[in-house]
């Protein structure tokens, strides 16, 4: 069993039982104590479990916990860069695109500087800042600033409701078959739903850590995504489930994990 497969199985056990001891996992998978501890360390770094003495428990953050933009920007940089690079290939010259708030969409914005004739609609201050020195037309929705440097609320929603774009690149806090694409911020849910409604095509950008993470508010069901771009660290079982629900699943390669 590959390290990634074993870690996915460990995560399932922890979530099912609320916690697991190292000794139990050693017996379950027939690997060394050190290997299990490395697996738990990897899962803890991804925010999927909480390490405790002798084992791990279900990760503590609730559905409304929202890290700031700077905190999120240092997480999964390799994966986000690869996802953004693949998303940039979907942007056609002379089109109108919307970019929601998020660190992956901000990475995408930096790759759009040289796309000719582009109009970019966004509620993200970092996205607008990344494009401010370019020749692109940037439409900033306005609104109330959130911890993720998004503009949200009634003003932003009203602005988005009057627009039509060719494609929306949507960053999300979490995704699961039960709850769809979610956010921990109720105001951001409102503006994101407006952006989804304004777009002819929805492209969701979500790295592997977003799987089975659930925010308080649903933006859209999985089925609404025309394209979902994720990374190869997403467990194969999750890839299978998403392939059955989204229009097209694109999995980008990132450096593999060693056992």
PDB file of C-alpha atoms in Angstrom:
ATOM      1  CA  UNK A   1       0.000   0.000   0.000  1.00  0.00           C
ATOM      2  CA  UNK A   2       1.329   3.433  -0.950  1.00  0.00           C
ATOM      3  CA  UNK A   3       1.766   6.070   1.741  1.00  0.00           C
ATOM      4  CA  UNK A   4      -1.013   8.206   0.250  1.00  0.00           C
ATOM      5  CA  UNK A   5      -3.442   5.267   0.221  1.00  0.00           C
ATOM      6  CA  UNK A   6      -2.575   4.316   3.795  1.00  0.00           C
ATOM      7  CA  UNK A   7      -3.017   7.891   5.006  1.00  0.00           C
ATOM      8  CA  UNK A   8      -6.430   8.066   3.354  1.00  0.00           C
ATOM      9  CA  UNK A   9      -7.419   4.829   5.114  1.00  0.00           C
ATOM     10  CA  UNK A  10      -6.073   6.137   8.448  1.00  0.00           C
ATOM     11  CA  UNK A  11      -8.107   9.320   8.029  1.00  0.00           C
ATOM     12  CA  UNK A  12     -11.248   7.269   7.384  1.00  0.00           C
ATOM     13  CA  UNK A  13     -10.654   5.274  10.593  1.00  0.00           C
ATOM     14  CA  UNK A  14     -10.020   8.397  12.688  1.00  0.00           C
ATOM     15  CA  UNK A  15     -13.185  10.044  11.389  1.00  0.00           C
ATOM     16  CA  UNK A  16     -15.234   6.892  11.881  1.00  0.00           C
ATOM     17  CA  UNK A  17     -14.124   6.307  15.469  1.00  0.00           C
ATOM     18  CA  UNK A  18     -13.341   9.876  16.514  1.00  0.00           C
ATOM     19  CA  UNK A  19      -9.722   8.901  17.205  1.00  0.00           C
ATOM     20  CA  UNK A  20      -7.180   6.083  16.869  1.00  0.00           C
ATOM     21  CA  UNK A  21      -4.099   5.016  18.803  1.00  0.00           C
ATOM     22  CA  UNK A  22      -0.746   4.460  17.085  1.00  0.00           C
ATOM     23  CA  UNK A  23      -0.698   0.873  18.360  1.00  0.00           C
ATOM     24  CA  UNK A  24      -4.085   0.185  16.764  1.00  0.00           C
ATOM     25  CA  UNK A  25      -2.944   1.573  13.427  1.00  0.00           C
ATOM     26  CA  UNK A  26       0.312  -0.400  13.521  1.00  0.00           C
ATOM     27  CA  UNK A  27      -1.697  -3.590  13.972  1.00  0.00           C
ATOM     28  CA  UNK A  28      -4.244  -2.570  11.312  1.00  0.00           C
ATOM     29  CA  UNK A  29      -1.726  -1.802   8.564  1.00  0.00           C
ATOM     30  CA  UNK A  30       1.237  -4.023   9.491  1.00  0.00           C
ATOM     31  CA  UNK A  31       3.801  -1.215   9.320  1.00  0.00           C
ATOM     32  CA  UNK A  32       6.201   0.201  11.862  1.00  0.00           C
ATOM     33  CA  UNK A  33       5.381   2.567  14.695  1.00  0.00           C
ATOM     34  CA  UNK A  34       7.567   5.215  13.027  1.00  0.00           C
ATOM     35  CA  UNK A  35       5.725   4.905   9.703  1.00  0.00           C
ATOM     36  CA  UNK A  36       2.355   5.462  11.399  1.00  0.00           C
ATOM     37  CA  UNK A  37       3.718   8.467  13.300  1.00  0.00           C
ATOM     38  CA  UNK A  38       4.966   9.959  10.007  1.00  0.00           C
ATOM     39  CA  UNK A  39       1.540   9.376   8.483  1.00  0.00           C
ATOM     40  CA  UNK A  40      -0.162  11.119  11.388  1.00  0.00           C
ATOM     41  CA  UNK A  41       2.290  13.999  11.147  1.00  0.00           C
ATOM     42  CA  UNK A  42       1.449  14.397   7.454  1.00  0.00           C
ATOM     43  CA  UNK A  43      -2.285  14.343   8.152  1.00  0.00           C
ATOM     44  CA  UNK A  44      -1.868  16.829  11.003  1.00  0.00           C
ATOM     45  CA  UNK A  45       0.130  19.213   8.786  1.00  0.00           C
ATOM     46  CA  UNK A  46      -2.754  19.142   6.315  1.00  0.00           C
ATOM     47  CA  UNK A  47      -5.169  19.998   9.111  1.00  0.00           C
ATOM     48  CA  UNK A  48      -7.084  16.744   8.779  1.00  0.00           C
ATOM     49  CA  UNK A  49      -6.378  15.305  12.260  1.00  0.00           C
ATOM     50  CA  UNK A  50      -5.154  16.553  15.608  1.00  0.00           C
ATOM     51  CA  UNK A  51      -2.130  14.713  17.015  1.00  0.00           C
ATOM     52  CA  UNK A  52      -2.447  13.687  20.653  1.00  0.00           C
ATOM     53  CA  UNK A  53      -0.222  11.608  22.920  1.00  0.00           C
ATOM     54  CA  UNK A  54      -0.202   8.075  21.480  1.00  0.00           C
ATOM     55  CA  UNK A  55      -2.434   8.730  18.495  1.00  0.00           C
ATOM     56  CA  UNK A  56      -4.718  11.181  16.712  1.00  0.00           C
ATOM     57  CA  UNK A  57      -8.257  12.546  16.964  1.00  0.00           C
ATOM     58  CA  UNK A  58     -10.652  14.212  14.549  1.00  0.00           C
ATOM     59  CA  UNK A  59      -9.436  17.691  13.660  1.00  0.00           C
ATOM     60  CA  UNK A  60     -10.966  20.339  15.876  1.00  0.00           C
ATOM     61  CA  UNK A  61     -11.795  23.364  13.618  1.00  0.00           C
ATOM     62  CA  UNK A  62     -15.497  24.014  13.164  1.00  0.00           C
ATOM     63  CA  UNK A  63     -17.506  24.934  10.109  1.00  0.00           C
ATOM     64  CA  UNK A  64     -17.140  28.687  10.707  1.00  0.00           C
ATOM     65  CA  UNK A  65     -13.393  28.843  11.335  1.00  0.00           C
ATOM     66  CA  UNK A  66     -11.833  31.040   8.655  1.00  0.00           C
ATOM     67  CA  UNK A  67      -8.048  31.510   8.483  1.00  0.00           C
ATOM     68  CA  UNK A  68      -6.870  34.837   7.088  1.00  0.00           C
ATOM     69  CA  UNK A  69      -5.505  35.217   3.562  1.00  0.00           C
ATOM     70  CA  UNK A  70      -1.877  35.373   4.721  1.00  0.00           C
ATOM     71  CA  UNK A  71      -2.255  32.189   6.779  1.00  0.00           C
ATOM     72  CA  UNK A  72      -3.815  30.310   3.879  1.00  0.00           C
ATOM     73  CA  UNK A  73      -1.288  31.577   1.344  1.00  0.00           C
ATOM     74  CA  UNK A  74       1.548  29.539   2.880  1.00  0.00           C
ATOM     75  CA  UNK A  75      -0.396  26.263   2.787  1.00  0.00           C
ATOM     76  CA  UNK A  76      -0.150  23.784  -0.139  1.00  0.00           C
ATOM     77  CA  UNK A  77       1.801  26.250  -2.271  1.00  0.00           C
ATOM     78  CA  UNK A  78       3.031  23.568  -4.680  1.00  0.00           C
ATOM     79  CA  UNK A  79      -0.454  22.202  -5.254  1.00  0.00           C
ATOM     80  CA  UNK A  80      -2.018  25.641  -5.661  1.00  0.00           C
ATOM     81  CA  UNK A  81       0.632  26.721  -8.170  1.00  0.00           C
ATOM     82  CA  UNK A  82       0.065  23.592 -10.260  1.00  0.00           C
ATOM     83  CA  UNK A  83      -3.713  24.031 -10.159  1.00  0.00           C
ATOM     84  CA  UNK A  84      -3.444  27.711 -11.118  1.00  0.00           C
ATOM     85  CA  UNK A  85      -1.130  26.906 -14.041  1.00  0.00           C
ATOM     86  CA  UNK A  86      -3.615  24.372 -15.403  1.00  0.00           C
ATOM     87  CA  UNK A  87      -6.530  26.765 -14.913  1.00  0.00           C
ATOM     88  CA  UNK A  88      -4.694  29.476 -16.880  1.00  0.00           C
ATOM     89  CA  UNK A  89      -4.765  27.185 -19.909  1.00  0.00           C
ATOM     90  CA  UNK A  90      -8.561  27.468 -19.921  1.00  0.00           C
ATOM     91  CA  UNK A  91      -8.571  31.266 -20.245  1.00  0.00           C
ATOM     92  CA  UNK A  92      -9.216  32.500 -23.794  1.00  0.00           C
ATOM     93  CA  UNK A  93      -8.186  35.971 -25.074  1.00  0.00           C
ATOM     94  CA  UNK A  94     -10.992  38.492 -25.351  1.00  0.00           C
ATOM     95  CA  UNK A  95     -13.256  36.840 -22.789  1.00  0.00           C
ATOM     96  CA  UNK A  96     -14.829  37.960 -19.538  1.00  0.00           C
ATOM     97  CA  UNK A  97     -13.808  35.861 -16.569  1.00  0.00           C
ATOM     98  CA  UNK A  98     -14.662  36.064 -12.880  1.00  0.00           C
ATOM     99  CA  UNK A  99     -12.242  35.104 -10.112  1.00  0.00           C
ATOM    100  CA  UNK A 100     -13.603  34.581  -6.624  1.00  0.00           C
ATOM    101  CA  UNK A 101     -11.563  35.281  -3.509  1.00  0.00           C
ATOM    102  CA  UNK A 102      -8.946  32.748  -2.458  1.00  0.00           C
ATOM    103  CA  UNK A 103      -5.251  32.006  -2.512  1.00  0.00           C
ATOM    104  CA  UNK A 104      -5.469  29.697  -5.541  1.00  0.00           C
ATOM    105  CA  UNK A 105      -7.424  32.228  -7.567  1.00  0.00           C
ATOM    106  CA  UNK A 106      -4.848  34.864  -6.572  1.00  0.00           C
ATOM    107  CA  UNK A 107      -2.127  32.569  -7.947  1.00  0.00           C
ATOM    108  CA  UNK A 108      -4.155  32.268 -11.152  1.00  0.00           C
ATOM    109  CA  UNK A 109      -4.506  36.057 -11.469  1.00  0.00           C
ATOM    110  CA  UNK A 110      -0.729  36.455 -11.621  1.00  0.00           C
ATOM    111  CA  UNK A 111      -0.698  34.162 -14.673  1.00  0.00           C
ATOM    112  CA  UNK A 112      -3.256  36.224 -16.608  1.00  0.00           C
ATOM    113  CA  UNK A 113      -1.206  39.390 -17.008  1.00  0.00           C
ATOM    114  CA  UNK A 114      -0.371  38.718 -20.654  1.00  0.00           C
ATOM    115  CA  UNK A 115      -3.711  37.340 -21.868  1.00  0.00           C
ATOM    116  CA  UNK A 116      -4.921  39.925 -24.422  1.00  0.00           C
ATOM    117  CA  UNK A 117      -8.319  41.593 -24.233  1.00  0.00           C
ATOM    118  CA  UNK A 118      -9.328  40.063 -20.916  1.00  0.00           C
ATOM    119  CA  UNK A 119     -11.985  41.497 -18.616  1.00  0.00           C
ATOM    120  CA  UNK A 120     -11.740  40.241 -15.034  1.00  0.00           C
ATOM    121  CA  UNK A 121     -14.580  40.492 -12.543  1.00  0.00           C
ATOM    122  CA  UNK A 122     -13.551  39.822  -8.950  1.00  0.00           C
ATOM    123  CA  UNK A 123     -14.465  40.391  -5.326  1.00  0.00           C
ATOM    124  CA  UNK A 124     -10.876  39.666  -4.257  1.00  0.00           C
ATOM    125  CA  UNK A 125      -8.516  42.471  -3.289  1.00  0.00           C
ATOM    126  CA  UNK A 126      -5.390  40.291  -3.874  1.00  0.00           C
ATOM    127  CA  UNK A 127      -6.647  39.359  -7.349  1.00  0.00           C
ATOM    128  CA  UNK A 128      -7.257  42.996  -8.225  1.00  0.00           C
ATOM    129  CA  UNK A 129      -3.844  43.921  -6.833  1.00  0.00           C
ATOM    130  CA  UNK A 130      -2.124  41.223  -8.914  1.00  0.00           C
ATOM    131  CA  UNK A 131      -3.665  42.657 -12.089  1.00  0.00           C
ATOM    132  CA  UNK A 132      -3.373  46.369 -11.357  1.00  0.00           C
ATOM    133  CA  UNK A 133      -0.192  46.856 -13.398  1.00  0.00           C
ATOM    134  CA  UNK A 134      -1.569  44.992 -16.420  1.00  0.00           C
ATOM    135  CA  UNK A 135      -3.657  46.124 -19.378  1.00  0.00           C
ATOM    136  CA  UNK A 136      -6.599  43.994 -18.248  1.00  0.00           C
ATOM    137  CA  UNK A 137      -9.955  45.556 -17.468  1.00  0.00           C
ATOM    138  CA  UNK A 138     -10.681  44.764 -13.817  1.00  0.00           C
ATOM    139  CA  UNK A 139     -14.190  45.097 -12.378  1.00  0.00           C
ATOM    140  CA  UNK A 140     -14.043  45.073  -8.559  1.00  0.00           C
ATOM    141  CA  UNK A 141     -17.427  44.420  -6.981  1.00  0.00           C
ATOM    142  CA  UNK A 142     -17.022  46.442  -3.780  1.00  0.00           C
ATOM    143  CA  UNK A 143     -18.526  45.480  -0.434  1.00  0.00           C
ATOM    144  CA  UNK A 144     -17.412  44.612   3.102  1.00  0.00           C
ATOM    145  CA  UNK A 145     -13.941  43.132   3.548  1.00  0.00           C
ATOM    146  CA  UNK A 146     -13.756  39.614   5.065  1.00  0.00           C
ATOM    147  CA  UNK A 147     -10.789  37.798   6.718  1.00  0.00           C
ATOM    148  CA  UNK A 148      -9.844  36.253   3.366  1.00  0.00           C
ATOM    149  CA  UNK A 149      -9.573  39.721   1.765  1.00  0.00           C
ATOM    150  CA  UNK A 150     -12.836  39.228  -0.108  1.00  0.00           C
ATOM    151  CA  UNK A 151     -15.439  41.918  -0.686  1.00  0.00           C
ATOM    152  CA  UNK A 152     -18.866  40.610   0.276  1.00  0.00           C
ATOM    153  CA  UNK A 153     -22.310  41.691   1.405  1.00  0.00           C
ATOM    154  CA  UNK A 154     -25.285  43.385  -0.332  1.00  0.00           C
ATOM    155  CA  UNK A 155     -23.203  45.848  -2.374  1.00  0.00           C
ATOM    156  CA  UNK A 156     -21.006  43.102  -3.815  1.00  0.00           C
ATOM    157  CA  UNK A 157     -23.992  40.863  -4.511  1.00  0.00           C
ATOM    158  CA  UNK A 158     -25.853  43.639  -6.311  1.00  0.00           C
ATOM    159  CA  UNK A 159     -22.825  44.359  -8.498  1.00  0.00           C
ATOM    160  CA  UNK A 160     -22.368  40.702  -9.418  1.00  0.00           C
ATOM    161  CA  UNK A 161     -26.075  40.255 -10.171  1.00  0.00           C
ATOM    162  CA  UNK A 162     -25.874  42.745 -13.026  1.00  0.00           C
ATOM    163  CA  UNK A 163     -22.951  41.039 -14.797  1.00  0.00           C
ATOM    164  CA  UNK A 164     -22.499  38.140 -17.199  1.00  0.00           C
ATOM    165  CA  UNK A 165     -19.169  36.352 -17.653  1.00  0.00           C
ATOM    166  CA  UNK A 166     -17.908  33.496 -19.765  1.00  0.00           C
ATOM    167  CA  UNK A 167     -16.306  31.541 -16.942  1.00  0.00           C
ATOM    168  CA  UNK A 168     -15.980  31.722 -13.167  1.00  0.00           C
ATOM    169  CA  UNK A 169     -12.892  30.358 -11.429  1.00  0.00           C
ATOM    170  CA  UNK A 170     -14.132  29.577  -7.940  1.00  0.00           C
ATOM    171  CA  UNK A 171     -11.936  28.928  -4.925  1.00  0.00           C
ATOM    172  CA  UNK A 172     -13.603  26.974  -2.107  1.00  0.00           C
ATOM    173  CA  UNK A 173     -12.999  26.169   1.558  1.00  0.00           C
ATOM    174  CA  UNK A 174     -14.268  22.612   1.286  1.00  0.00           C
ATOM    175  CA  UNK A 175     -15.983  20.040  -0.912  1.00  0.00           C
ATOM    176  CA  UNK A 176     -17.890  16.884  -0.103  1.00  0.00           C
ATOM    177  CA  UNK A 177     -20.583  14.756  -1.757  1.00  0.00           C
ATOM    178  CA  UNK A 178     -23.062  15.617   1.004  1.00  0.00           C
ATOM    179  CA  UNK A 179     -22.605  19.395   1.251  1.00  0.00           C
ATOM    180  CA  UNK A 180     -21.108  20.328  -2.122  1.00  0.00           C
ATOM    181  CA  UNK A 181     -18.707  23.283  -2.337  1.00  0.00           C
ATOM    182  CA  UNK A 182     -18.695  25.265   0.902  1.00  0.00           C
ATOM    183  CA  UNK A 183     -17.330  28.337   2.668  1.00  0.00           C
ATOM    184  CA  UNK A 184     -17.017  29.201   6.381  1.00  0.00           C
ATOM    185  CA  UNK A 185     -18.227  32.757   5.727  1.00  0.00           C
ATOM    186  CA  UNK A 186     -21.942  33.412   5.244  1.00  0.00           C
ATOM    187  CA  UNK A 187     -21.389  36.729   3.445  1.00  0.00           C
ATOM    188  CA  UNK A 188     -18.920  35.174   1.033  1.00  0.00           C
ATOM    189  CA  UNK A 189     -21.434  32.437   0.283  1.00  0.00           C
ATOM    190  CA  UNK A 190     -23.844  35.094  -0.958  1.00  0.00           C
ATOM    191  CA  UNK A 191     -21.433  36.785  -3.377  1.00  0.00           C
ATOM    192  CA  UNK A 192     -20.065  33.447  -4.574  1.00  0.00           C
ATOM    193  CA  UNK A 193     -23.579  32.230  -5.421  1.00  0.00           C
ATOM    194  CA  UNK A 194     -24.120  35.432  -7.411  1.00  0.00           C
ATOM    195  CA  UNK A 195     -20.886  34.847  -9.317  1.00  0.00           C
ATOM    196  CA  UNK A 196     -21.917  31.256 -10.060  1.00  0.00           C
ATOM    197  CA  UNK A 197     -25.233  32.515 -11.447  1.00  0.00           C
ATOM    198  CA  UNK A 198     -23.434  35.121 -13.593  1.00  0.00           C
ATOM    199  CA  UNK A 199     -21.161  32.600 -15.320  1.00  0.00           C
ATOM    200  CA  UNK A 200     -21.834  30.406 -18.333  1.00  0.00           C
ATOM    201  CA  UNK A 201     -19.180  27.966 -17.104  1.00  0.00           C
ATOM    202  CA  UNK A 202     -18.020  27.102 -13.575  1.00  0.00           C
ATOM    203  CA  UNK A 203     -14.428  25.978 -12.942  1.00  0.00           C
ATOM    204  CA  UNK A 204     -13.665  25.084  -9.323  1.00  0.00           C
ATOM    205  CA  UNK A 205     -10.081  25.204  -8.029  1.00  0.00           C
ATOM    206  CA  UNK A 206      -9.604  22.987  -4.958  1.00  0.00           C
ATOM    207  CA  UNK A 207      -6.491  21.242  -3.665  1.00  0.00           C
ATOM    208  CA  UNK A 208      -6.668  17.839  -1.974  1.00  0.00           C
ATOM    209  CA  UNK A 209      -7.007  19.247   1.560  1.00  0.00           C
ATOM    210  CA  UNK A 210     -10.460  20.601   0.663  1.00  0.00           C
ATOM    211  CA  UNK A 211     -11.896  17.082   0.381  1.00  0.00           C
ATOM    212  CA  UNK A 212     -14.410  16.347   3.175  1.00  0.00           C
ATOM    213  CA  UNK A 213     -13.799  19.787   4.682  1.00  0.00           C
ATOM    214  CA  UNK A 214     -17.164  21.425   5.352  1.00  0.00           C
ATOM    215  CA  UNK A 215     -17.896  25.116   5.825  1.00  0.00           C
ATOM    216  CA  UNK A 216     -21.130  26.447   7.271  1.00  0.00           C
ATOM    217  CA  UNK A 217     -22.594  27.591   3.939  1.00  0.00           C
ATOM    218  CA  UNK A 218     -22.963  25.762   0.638  1.00  0.00           C
ATOM    219  CA  UNK A 219     -22.089  27.704  -2.498  1.00  0.00           C
ATOM    220  CA  UNK A 220     -23.128  25.087  -5.052  1.00  0.00           C
ATOM    221  CA  UNK A 221     -23.585  21.311  -5.326  1.00  0.00           C
ATOM    222  CA  UNK A 222     -20.767  19.287  -6.867  1.00  0.00           C
ATOM    223  CA  UNK A 223     -22.879  18.681  -9.973  1.00  0.00           C
ATOM    224  CA  UNK A 224     -22.822  22.391 -10.859  1.00  0.00           C
ATOM    225  CA  UNK A 225     -19.081  22.331 -11.612  1.00  0.00           C
ATOM    226  CA  UNK A 226     -18.336  22.101 -15.320  1.00  0.00           C
ATOM    227  CA  UNK A 227     -14.674  21.546 -14.427  1.00  0.00           C
ATOM    228  CA  UNK A 228     -12.927  20.766 -11.147  1.00  0.00           C
ATOM    229  CA  UNK A 229      -9.142  21.139 -11.012  1.00  0.00           C
ATOM    230  CA  UNK A 230      -7.419  19.423  -8.101  1.00  0.00           C
ATOM    231  CA  UNK A 231      -4.070  17.763  -7.410  1.00  0.00           C
ATOM    232  CA  UNK A 232      -2.765  14.211  -7.446  1.00  0.00           C
ATOM    233  CA  UNK A 233      -2.594  13.987  -3.644  1.00  0.00           C
ATOM    234  CA  UNK A 234      -6.363  13.680  -3.566  1.00  0.00           C
ATOM    235  CA  UNK A 235      -7.130  10.039  -2.634  1.00  0.00           C
ATOM    236  CA  UNK A 236      -8.168   7.797  -5.527  1.00  0.00           C
ATOM    237  CA  UNK A 237     -11.521   7.082  -3.884  1.00  0.00           C
ATOM    238  CA  UNK A 238     -12.281  10.787  -3.756  1.00  0.00           C
ATOM    239  CA  UNK A 239     -11.250  11.180  -7.390  1.00  0.00           C
ATOM    240  CA  UNK A 240     -13.699   8.442  -8.342  1.00  0.00           C
ATOM    241  CA  UNK A 241     -16.548  10.085  -6.446  1.00  0.00           C
ATOM    242  CA  UNK A 242     -15.838  13.494  -7.972  1.00  0.00           C
ATOM    243  CA  UNK A 243     -15.556  12.064 -11.490  1.00  0.00           C
ATOM    244  CA  UNK A 244     -19.115  10.835 -11.156  1.00  0.00           C
ATOM    245  CA  UNK A 245     -20.434  14.225 -10.079  1.00  0.00           C
ATOM    246  CA  UNK A 246     -18.573  17.036 -11.882  1.00  0.00           C
ATOM    247  CA  UNK A 247     -18.555  17.654 -15.617  1.00  0.00           C
ATOM    248  CA  UNK A 248     -14.793  17.140 -15.964  1.00  0.00           C
ATOM    249  CA  UNK A 249     -12.206  16.308 -13.320  1.00  0.00           C
ATOM    250  CA  UNK A 250      -8.660  17.522 -14.020  1.00  0.00           C
ATOM    251  CA  UNK A 251      -5.954  16.157 -11.704  1.00  0.00           C
ATOM    252  CA  UNK A 252      -2.579  17.903 -11.866  1.00  0.00           C
ATOM    253  CA  UNK A 253       0.619  16.177 -10.799  1.00  0.00           C
ATOM    254  CA  UNK A 254       2.597  17.317  -7.756  1.00  0.00           C
ATOM    255  CA  UNK A 255       5.757  15.762  -6.288  1.00  0.00           C
ATOM    256  CA  UNK A 256       4.885  12.363  -4.812  1.00  0.00           C
ATOM    257  CA  UNK A 257       5.073  11.484  -1.136  1.00  0.00           C
ATOM    258  CA  UNK A 258       7.441   8.854   0.092  1.00  0.00           C
ATOM    259  CA  UNK A 259       6.448   6.098   2.486  1.00  0.00           C
TER     260      UNK A 259
END
